[in-house]
Coordinates of C-alpha atoms in Angstrom, one line a residue:
M1 CA 123.2 96.3 128.8
T2 CA 121.8 92.8 129.3
L3 CA 123.3 89.5 128.4
D4 CA 120.6 89.1 125.8
V5 CA 121.9 92.1 124.0
L6 CA 125.5 91.0 124.2
R7 CA 125.0 87.4 123.0
R8 CA 125.5 86.5 119.4
P9 CA 122.4 85.4 117.5
A10 CA 121.9 81.6 117.3
P11 CA 121.9 79.9 113.9
A12 CA 118.2 79.5 114.1
D13 CA 117.8 83.2 114.6
R14 CA 120.0 84.0 111.6
R15 CA 118.0 81.6 109.5
A16 CA 114.8 83.3 110.7
R17 CA 116.2 86.7 109.7
V18 CA 116.8 85.4 106.2
A19 CA 113.3 83.9 106.1
V20 CA 111.6 87.2 107.2
A21 CA 113.7 89.0 104.6
V22 CA 112.3 86.7 101.9
L23 CA 108.7 87.4 103.1
F24 CA 109.4 91.2 102.9
F25 CA 110.9 90.7 99.4
T26 CA 107.9 88.7 98.1
N27 CA 105.5 91.3 99.6
G28 CA 107.2 94.1 97.8
A29 CA 107.6 92.3 94.5
L30 CA 104.0 91.0 94.1
F31 CA 102.2 94.3 94.0
A32 CA 105.0 96.0 92.1
N33 CA 104.4 93.6 89.2
L34 CA 100.9 95.0 88.8
L35 CA 101.6 98.8 89.1
P36 CA 103.3 99.4 85.8
R37 CA 100.3 97.7 84.2
Y38 CA 97.9 100.3 85.5
P39 CA 97.9 102.6 82.4
Q40 CA 97.1 99.6 80.2
I41 CA 94.3 98.5 82.5
K42 CA 92.9 102.1 82.8
A43 CA 92.9 102.4 79.0
D44 CA 91.3 99.0 78.4
L45 CA 88.6 99.8 80.9
G46 CA 88.0 103.2 79.4
I47 CA 87.8 105.1 82.7
G48 CA 88.8 108.7 83.7
N49 CA 91.2 109.8 86.5
A50 CA 88.5 110.1 89.2
A51 CA 87.1 106.6 88.5
Y52 CA 90.5 105.2 88.3
G53 CA 91.4 106.8 91.6
L54 CA 88.4 105.3 93.3
A55 CA 89.1 101.9 91.8
V56 CA 92.7 101.7 93.0
A57 CA 91.5 102.9 96.4
A58 CA 89.9 99.5 96.8
F59 CA 93.3 98.1 97.7
P60 CA 93.7 100.2 100.8
A61 CA 90.0 99.9 101.5
G62 CA 90.4 96.2 101.7
A63 CA 93.4 96.6 104.0
I64 CA 91.5 98.9 106.3
T65 CA 88.5 96.6 106.4
A66 CA 90.5 93.6 107.3
G67 CA 93.4 95.2 109.2
L68 CA 92.3 94.9 112.7
A69 CA 91.6 91.1 112.3
A70 CA 95.3 90.6 111.6
G71 CA 96.2 90.7 115.3
I72 CA 93.6 88.0 116.1
L73 CA 95.0 85.8 113.3
V74 CA 98.6 86.3 114.4
R75 CA 97.8 85.4 118.0
R76 CA 95.9 82.3 116.9
F77 CA 98.0 80.9 114.0
G78 CA 101.4 82.6 114.5
S79 CA 102.8 85.5 112.6
A80 CA 104.8 83.4 110.1
R81 CA 101.8 81.3 108.9
V82 CA 99.6 84.4 108.6
A83 CA 102.3 86.2 106.6
V84 CA 102.7 83.3 104.2
G85 CA 99.0 82.7 103.8
G86 CA 98.4 86.3 103.1
T87 CA 101.1 86.3 100.5
L88 CA 99.5 83.4 98.6
L89 CA 96.1 85.1 98.6
T90 CA 97.6 88.5 97.7
G91 CA 99.1 87.0 94.6
A92 CA 95.7 85.5 93.6
G93 CA 94.0 88.9 94.0
I94 CA 96.7 90.7 92.0
L95 CA 96.3 88.1 89.1
A96 CA 92.5 88.6 89.2
A97 CA 93.0 92.4 89.0
G98 CA 95.3 92.2 86.1
L99 CA 92.8 90.0 84.2
A100 CA 89.7 92.1 85.1
D101 CA 87.3 93.0 82.3
S102 CA 85.3 95.5 84.2
V103 CA 85.8 98.3 86.8
A104 CA 83.8 96.3 89.4
V105 CA 86.0 93.2 89.0
F106 CA 89.1 95.3 89.0
A107 CA 88.2 97.0 92.2
G108 CA 86.9 93.8 93.8
A109 CA 90.2 92.0 93.1
L110 CA 92.2 94.9 94.5
F111 CA 90.0 94.9 97.6
L112 CA 90.8 91.2 98.2
A113 CA 94.5 91.8 97.5
G114 CA 94.5 94.7 99.9
A115 CA 92.9 92.7 102.7
M116 CA 95.4 89.9 102.4
D117 CA 98.3 92.3 102.1
A118 CA 97.2 93.9 105.5
F119 CA 97.4 90.4 107.1
T120 CA 100.9 89.9 105.6
D121 CA 102.1 93.4 106.5
V122 CA 101.2 93.1 110.2
A123 CA 102.4 89.5 110.5
Q124 CA 105.8 89.9 108.8
N125 CA 106.5 93.0 110.8
A126 CA 105.5 91.2 114.0
H127 CA 107.8 88.3 113.1
G128 CA 110.6 90.7 112.1
L129 CA 110.3 92.4 115.6
R130 CA 110.5 89.0 117.2
V131 CA 113.8 88.3 115.3
Q132 CA 115.1 91.8 116.1
R133 CA 114.6 91.3 119.8
R134 CA 116.6 88.0 119.6
Y135 CA 119.4 90.0 117.9
G136 CA 119.3 92.7 120.6
R137 CA 119.8 95.5 118.1
S138 CA 117.9 97.3 115.4
I139 CA 117.4 95.4 112.1
I140 CA 113.9 96.4 111.2
N141 CA 115.0 99.0 108.6
S142 CA 116.9 96.2 106.8
F143 CA 113.7 94.2 106.4
H144 CA 112.0 97.2 104.9
A145 CA 115.0 97.7 102.6
I146 CA 114.5 94.2 101.4
W147 CA 110.9 95.1 100.7
S148 CA 112.2 97.9 98.5
I149 CA 114.5 95.4 96.7
G150 CA 111.4 93.3 96.1
A151 CA 109.4 96.3 94.8
V152 CA 112.3 97.3 92.4
T153 CA 112.5 93.7 91.2
G154 CA 108.7 93.5 90.7
G155 CA 108.6 96.8 88.9
S156 CA 111.5 95.8 86.7
M157 CA 109.9 92.5 85.9
A158 CA 106.8 94.3 84.8
A159 CA 108.7 96.9 82.7
A160 CA 110.6 94.0 81.0
A161 CA 107.3 92.2 80.3
I162 CA 105.8 95.3 78.8
A163 CA 108.9 95.9 76.7
L164 CA 108.8 92.3 75.5
G165 CA 105.1 92.4 74.7
V166 CA 104.2 89.8 77.3
S167 CA 100.5 90.0 78.1
R168 CA 99.2 90.6 81.6
G169 CA 97.9 87.1 82.3
P170 CA 101.1 85.0 81.8
H171 CA 103.2 87.8 83.4
L172 CA 101.2 88.0 86.6
L173 CA 100.6 84.2 86.8
F174 CA 104.4 83.7 86.7
S175 CA 104.9 86.3 89.4
A176 CA 102.3 84.8 91.7
V177 CA 103.7 81.3 91.4
V178 CA 107.3 82.2 91.8
F179 CA 106.8 84.3 94.9
A180 CA 104.3 81.9 96.4
V181 CA 106.9 79.1 96.3
A182 CA 109.5 81.5 97.8
A183 CA 107.2 82.3 100.7
C184 CA 106.4 78.7 101.4
V185 CA 110.1 77.8 101.6
A186 CA 110.7 80.7 103.9
L187 CA 108.0 79.5 106.3
R188 CA 110.1 76.4 107.2
Y189 CA 112.9 78.6 108.7
C190 CA 110.8 81.2 110.6
L191 CA 110.8 81.2 114.4
P192 CA 108.6 78.4 115.8
G193 CA 105.4 79.0 117.9
T194 CA 102.8 81.7 118.0
E195 CA 102.9 85.1 119.6
T196 CA 101.0 83.8 122.6
D197 CA 103.3 80.9 123.4
T198 CA 105.4 81.0 126.6
G199 CA 108.6 83.0 125.9
T200 CA 107.2 84.4 122.6
A201 CA 105.1 86.9 124.4
A202 CA 108.1 88.3 126.2
E203 CA 109.8 88.9 122.8
T204 CA 107.0 91.3 121.9
G205 CA 107.5 93.5 124.9
A206 CA 109.9 96.5 125.0
G207 CA 112.8 94.4 126.0
D208 CA 115.3 95.5 123.5
G209 CA 117.5 97.8 125.6
A210 CA 119.8 98.6 122.8
A211 CA 117.1 99.8 120.4
S212 CA 114.4 101.0 122.6
P213 CA 113.7 104.7 123.0
E214 CA 114.2 106.1 126.5
R215 CA 110.8 107.5 127.5
A216 CA 109.4 108.6 130.8
P217 CA 106.3 106.6 131.9
A218 CA 103.4 107.9 129.8
T219 CA 100.0 108.9 130.9
G220 CA 97.1 107.7 128.8
L221 CA 96.7 111.2 127.3
R222 CA 100.4 111.4 126.3
T223 CA 100.4 107.9 124.9
G224 CA 97.3 108.7 122.8
W225 CA 99.0 111.9 121.5
V226 CA 102.3 110.0 120.7
L227 CA 100.3 107.2 119.0
A228 CA 98.4 109.7 116.9
A229 CA 101.6 111.5 115.8
L230 CA 103.2 108.2 114.9
V231 CA 100.1 107.3 112.8
L232 CA 100.5 110.7 110.9
I233 CA 104.2 110.1 110.4
A234 CA 103.6 106.6 109.0
T235 CA 100.7 107.9 106.9
A236 CA 102.9 110.6 105.4
G237 CA 105.2 107.8 104.3
T238 CA 102.4 105.9 102.7
L239 CA 101.2 109.0 100.9
V240 CA 104.5 109.3 99.2
E241 CA 104.6 105.6 98.4
D242 CA 101.1 105.7 96.9
A243 CA 102.1 108.7 94.8
G244 CA 104.7 106.4 93.2
M245 CA 102.5 103.3 93.0
S246 CA 99.3 104.9 91.7
W247 CA 100.4 108.0 89.8
A248 CA 104.1 108.0 88.9
T249 CA 103.6 105.9 85.7
L250 CA 100.5 107.8 84.7
Y251 CA 102.1 111.2 85.2
L252 CA 105.2 110.3 83.2
S253 CA 103.3 108.7 80.4
D254 CA 100.2 111.0 80.1
S255 CA 101.5 114.3 81.3
L256 CA 105.1 114.2 80.3
H257 CA 104.6 111.8 77.3
A258 CA 107.3 109.3 78.3
T259 CA 107.3 105.8 76.7
A260 CA 105.6 103.0 78.6
A261 CA 108.9 101.4 79.6
L262 CA 110.4 104.7 80.6
A263 CA 107.3 105.8 82.5
A264 CA 107.8 102.7 84.8
S265 CA 111.1 104.2 85.9
G266 CA 109.4 106.8 88.2
Y267 CA 108.1 104.1 90.6
V268 CA 111.3 102.1 90.3
A269 CA 113.4 105.2 91.1
L270 CA 111.2 105.9 94.2
V271 CA 111.5 102.4 95.7
G272 CA 115.2 102.1 94.6
A273 CA 116.1 105.3 96.5
Q274 CA 113.9 104.1 99.4
F275 CA 116.0 101.0 99.5
V276 CA 119.2 103.0 99.7
G277 CA 117.7 105.1 102.5
R278 CA 116.7 102.0 104.5
I279 CA 120.1 100.3 104.0
V280 CA 121.8 103.2 105.6
G281 CA 118.8 104.0 107.9
D282 CA 119.9 102.0 111.0
R283 CA 123.3 103.6 111.1
L284 CA 122.0 107.1 110.5
V285 CA 119.4 106.6 113.3
D286 CA 122.0 105.3 115.7
R287 CA 124.3 108.3 115.0
F288 CA 121.8 111.2 114.7
G289 CA 118.6 109.9 116.2
Q290 CA 115.3 109.0 114.5
R291 CA 113.9 112.5 114.9
T292 CA 116.7 114.2 113.0
V293 CA 116.7 111.5 110.3
A294 CA 113.0 111.7 109.8
R295 CA 112.8 115.5 109.6
S296 CA 115.9 115.7 107.3
G297 CA 114.3 113.1 105.0
A298 CA 111.0 114.9 105.0
L299 CA 112.8 118.1 103.9
I300 CA 114.6 116.2 101.1
A301 CA 111.3 114.7 99.9
A302 CA 109.4 118.0 100.0
V303 CA 112.1 120.0 98.2
G304 CA 113.0 117.3 95.7
M305 CA 109.5 116.6 94.5
G306 CA 108.5 120.2 94.8
L307 CA 111.3 121.2 92.3
A308 CA 110.3 118.3 90.0
L309 CA 106.7 119.5 89.9
A310 CA 107.9 123.1 89.4
V311 CA 110.0 122.1 86.4
P312 CA 108.1 119.3 84.7
M313 CA 110.7 117.3 82.7
V314 CA 111.1 113.5 82.6
P315 CA 114.6 113.3 84.0
G316 CA 113.9 115.8 86.8
T317 CA 110.6 114.1 87.7
V318 CA 112.3 110.7 88.0
L319 CA 114.9 112.3 90.3
G320 CA 112.1 113.9 92.2
F321 CA 110.4 110.6 92.9
A322 CA 113.8 109.2 93.9
A323 CA 114.3 112.1 96.4
A324 CA 110.8 111.4 97.8
G325 CA 111.6 107.7 98.2
F326 CA 114.9 108.4 99.9
G327 CA 113.4 111.0 102.2
V328 CA 110.6 108.8 103.6
A329 CA 112.7 105.6 103.7
T330 CA 112.7 105.2 107.5
L331 CA 109.3 106.7 108.4
V332 CA 107.1 103.5 108.4
P333 CA 109.7 101.3 110.2
A334 CA 110.3 104.0 112.8
A335 CA 106.6 104.5 113.5
M336 CA 106.0 100.8 113.8
H337 CA 108.9 100.2 116.1
E338 CA 108.2 103.0 118.4
A339 CA 104.5 102.3 118.5
D340 CA 105.2 98.7 119.4
E341 CA 107.2 99.9 122.4
L342 CA 104.8 102.6 123.7
P343 CA 104.1 102.3 127.4
G344 CA 100.6 101.7 128.6
L345 CA 99.6 99.5 125.6
K346 CA 99.4 95.7 125.4
P347 CA 102.2 94.0 123.4
G348 CA 101.6 94.3 119.7
S349 CA 98.7 96.8 120.1
G350 CA 100.6 99.8 119.0
L351 CA 102.0 98.0 115.9
T352 CA 98.6 96.8 114.9
L353 CA 96.9 100.2 115.3
V354 CA 99.6 102.1 113.4
S355 CA 99.7 99.6 110.6
W356 CA 95.9 99.7 110.3
L357 CA 95.4 103.5 110.6
M358 CA 98.3 104.5 108.3
R359 CA 96.5 102.7 105.5
L360 CA 94.1 105.6 105.5
G361 CA 96.8 107.3 103.4
F362 CA 96.5 104.7 100.8
L363 CA 92.7 104.8 101.0
L364 CA 92.3 108.6 100.8
S365 CA 95.2 109.5 98.5
P366 CA 94.1 107.9 95.2
P367 CA 90.6 109.4 95.0
V368 CA 91.7 112.8 96.3
V369 CA 94.6 113.0 93.8
G370 CA 92.3 111.8 91.1
L371 CA 89.6 114.4 91.8
V372 CA 92.2 117.2 92.0
A373 CA 93.8 115.9 88.7
D374 CA 90.4 116.0 86.9
A375 CA 89.6 119.4 88.3
T376 CA 93.1 120.9 87.6
S377 CA 96.0 118.6 86.6
L378 CA 97.8 115.5 87.9
R379 CA 100.8 117.8 88.4
V380 CA 98.8 119.7 91.0
G381 CA 97.5 116.5 92.5
L382 CA 101.0 115.3 93.2
L383 CA 101.6 118.2 95.5
V384 CA 100.5 115.6 98.1
V385 CA 104.2 114.6 98.3
P386 CA 105.6 117.9 99.5
F387 CA 102.5 118.1 101.9
A388 CA 103.5 114.7 103.4
G389 CA 107.0 116.1 104.1
L390 CA 105.4 119.0 106.0
I391 CA 103.4 116.6 108.1
V392 CA 106.6 114.9 109.2
L393 CA 108.4 118.1 110.0
V394 CA 105.5 119.1 112.3
C395 CA 105.0 115.6 114.0
G396 CA 108.6 114.4 114.0
G397 CA 109.2 115.7 117.5
V398 CA 107.6 112.5 119.0
L399 CA 110.4 110.4 117.6
R400 CA 113.4 109.6 119.8
S401 CA 116.4 111.9 119.5
R402 CA 120.0 110.9 119.6
R403 CA 120.8 109.4 123.0
G404 CA 124.0 109.9 125.0

């Protein structure tokens, strides 16, 4: 164990950890303020499930289009500045989507928001990994747990606004301004410099002896296989998250006839349980290994949501979304962390590739689920959640097992 691992984090490092947590919180809260408004927007625009699925797929499409540019921006301007700038523009895109009076404007605004969210996602994770290496132990799951708190907060804000009869414009404008101010304040306390500055580049290497997986030197072929498996694992996590974001409210309101305020509880339950899974995630991984945690969680998600779909009732469905959120809680953080430390890749390359490619789940899931829902039912379309659990069960072997 190195002296870097043993030393206590400096006050600046602790402040940077709080600042990164704020960035994750705002990122989760911004988009979650829009999601419970989707049924109203869909009804106002007068579109069917397939058209709706294609429209909301504009968000991940924007992320995929812009995703690879995130690394260039981070190296040039620094991860903290890119994360904050992306947050400001994401809020603007979400506000425009909420006020859209046509499908084209709605999709275009989501495309912009998705592109900016991709910049924020890569940048805040890159900065979080910088802070983690200064701590010398795993803290990445805690950042993603804070994201879940933000998502619950945003979803709850939207549910309250709906219950109080607040229109979309004032509600989403308030959300954008509040979280923009929070992100700008957080920027002041982030780590200084860019990822290419002397000393910073060393932080992005696999120097965390306490948290790094023990791997044998990898050949190019093995590195490619492990990277592909990590992308599938992260994508499985995004498939489940998208099921909650894009379809939980609609399924509860349209298929199970829940009230608008109650229908929002499906997504809130998913991200709330996801938060709990991430809070305990670091301890579980240290004790049982990421492989066991991921596969156990995948089983919980598949069985929990499978039972909810088999017995379609509002309470059971909310619990099913909660089981899915808890089950996939550590998947995206684990895939990003391990990809960032893969041998044979330049620092940061694995993180950028996984972050970019996993968004295919967000791109493909809404139109596929929408087409299946129109052809059969939304209940059948949501079988994507148990399917995601099966993906992790198959690919989870590339994750590190318990050491020692």
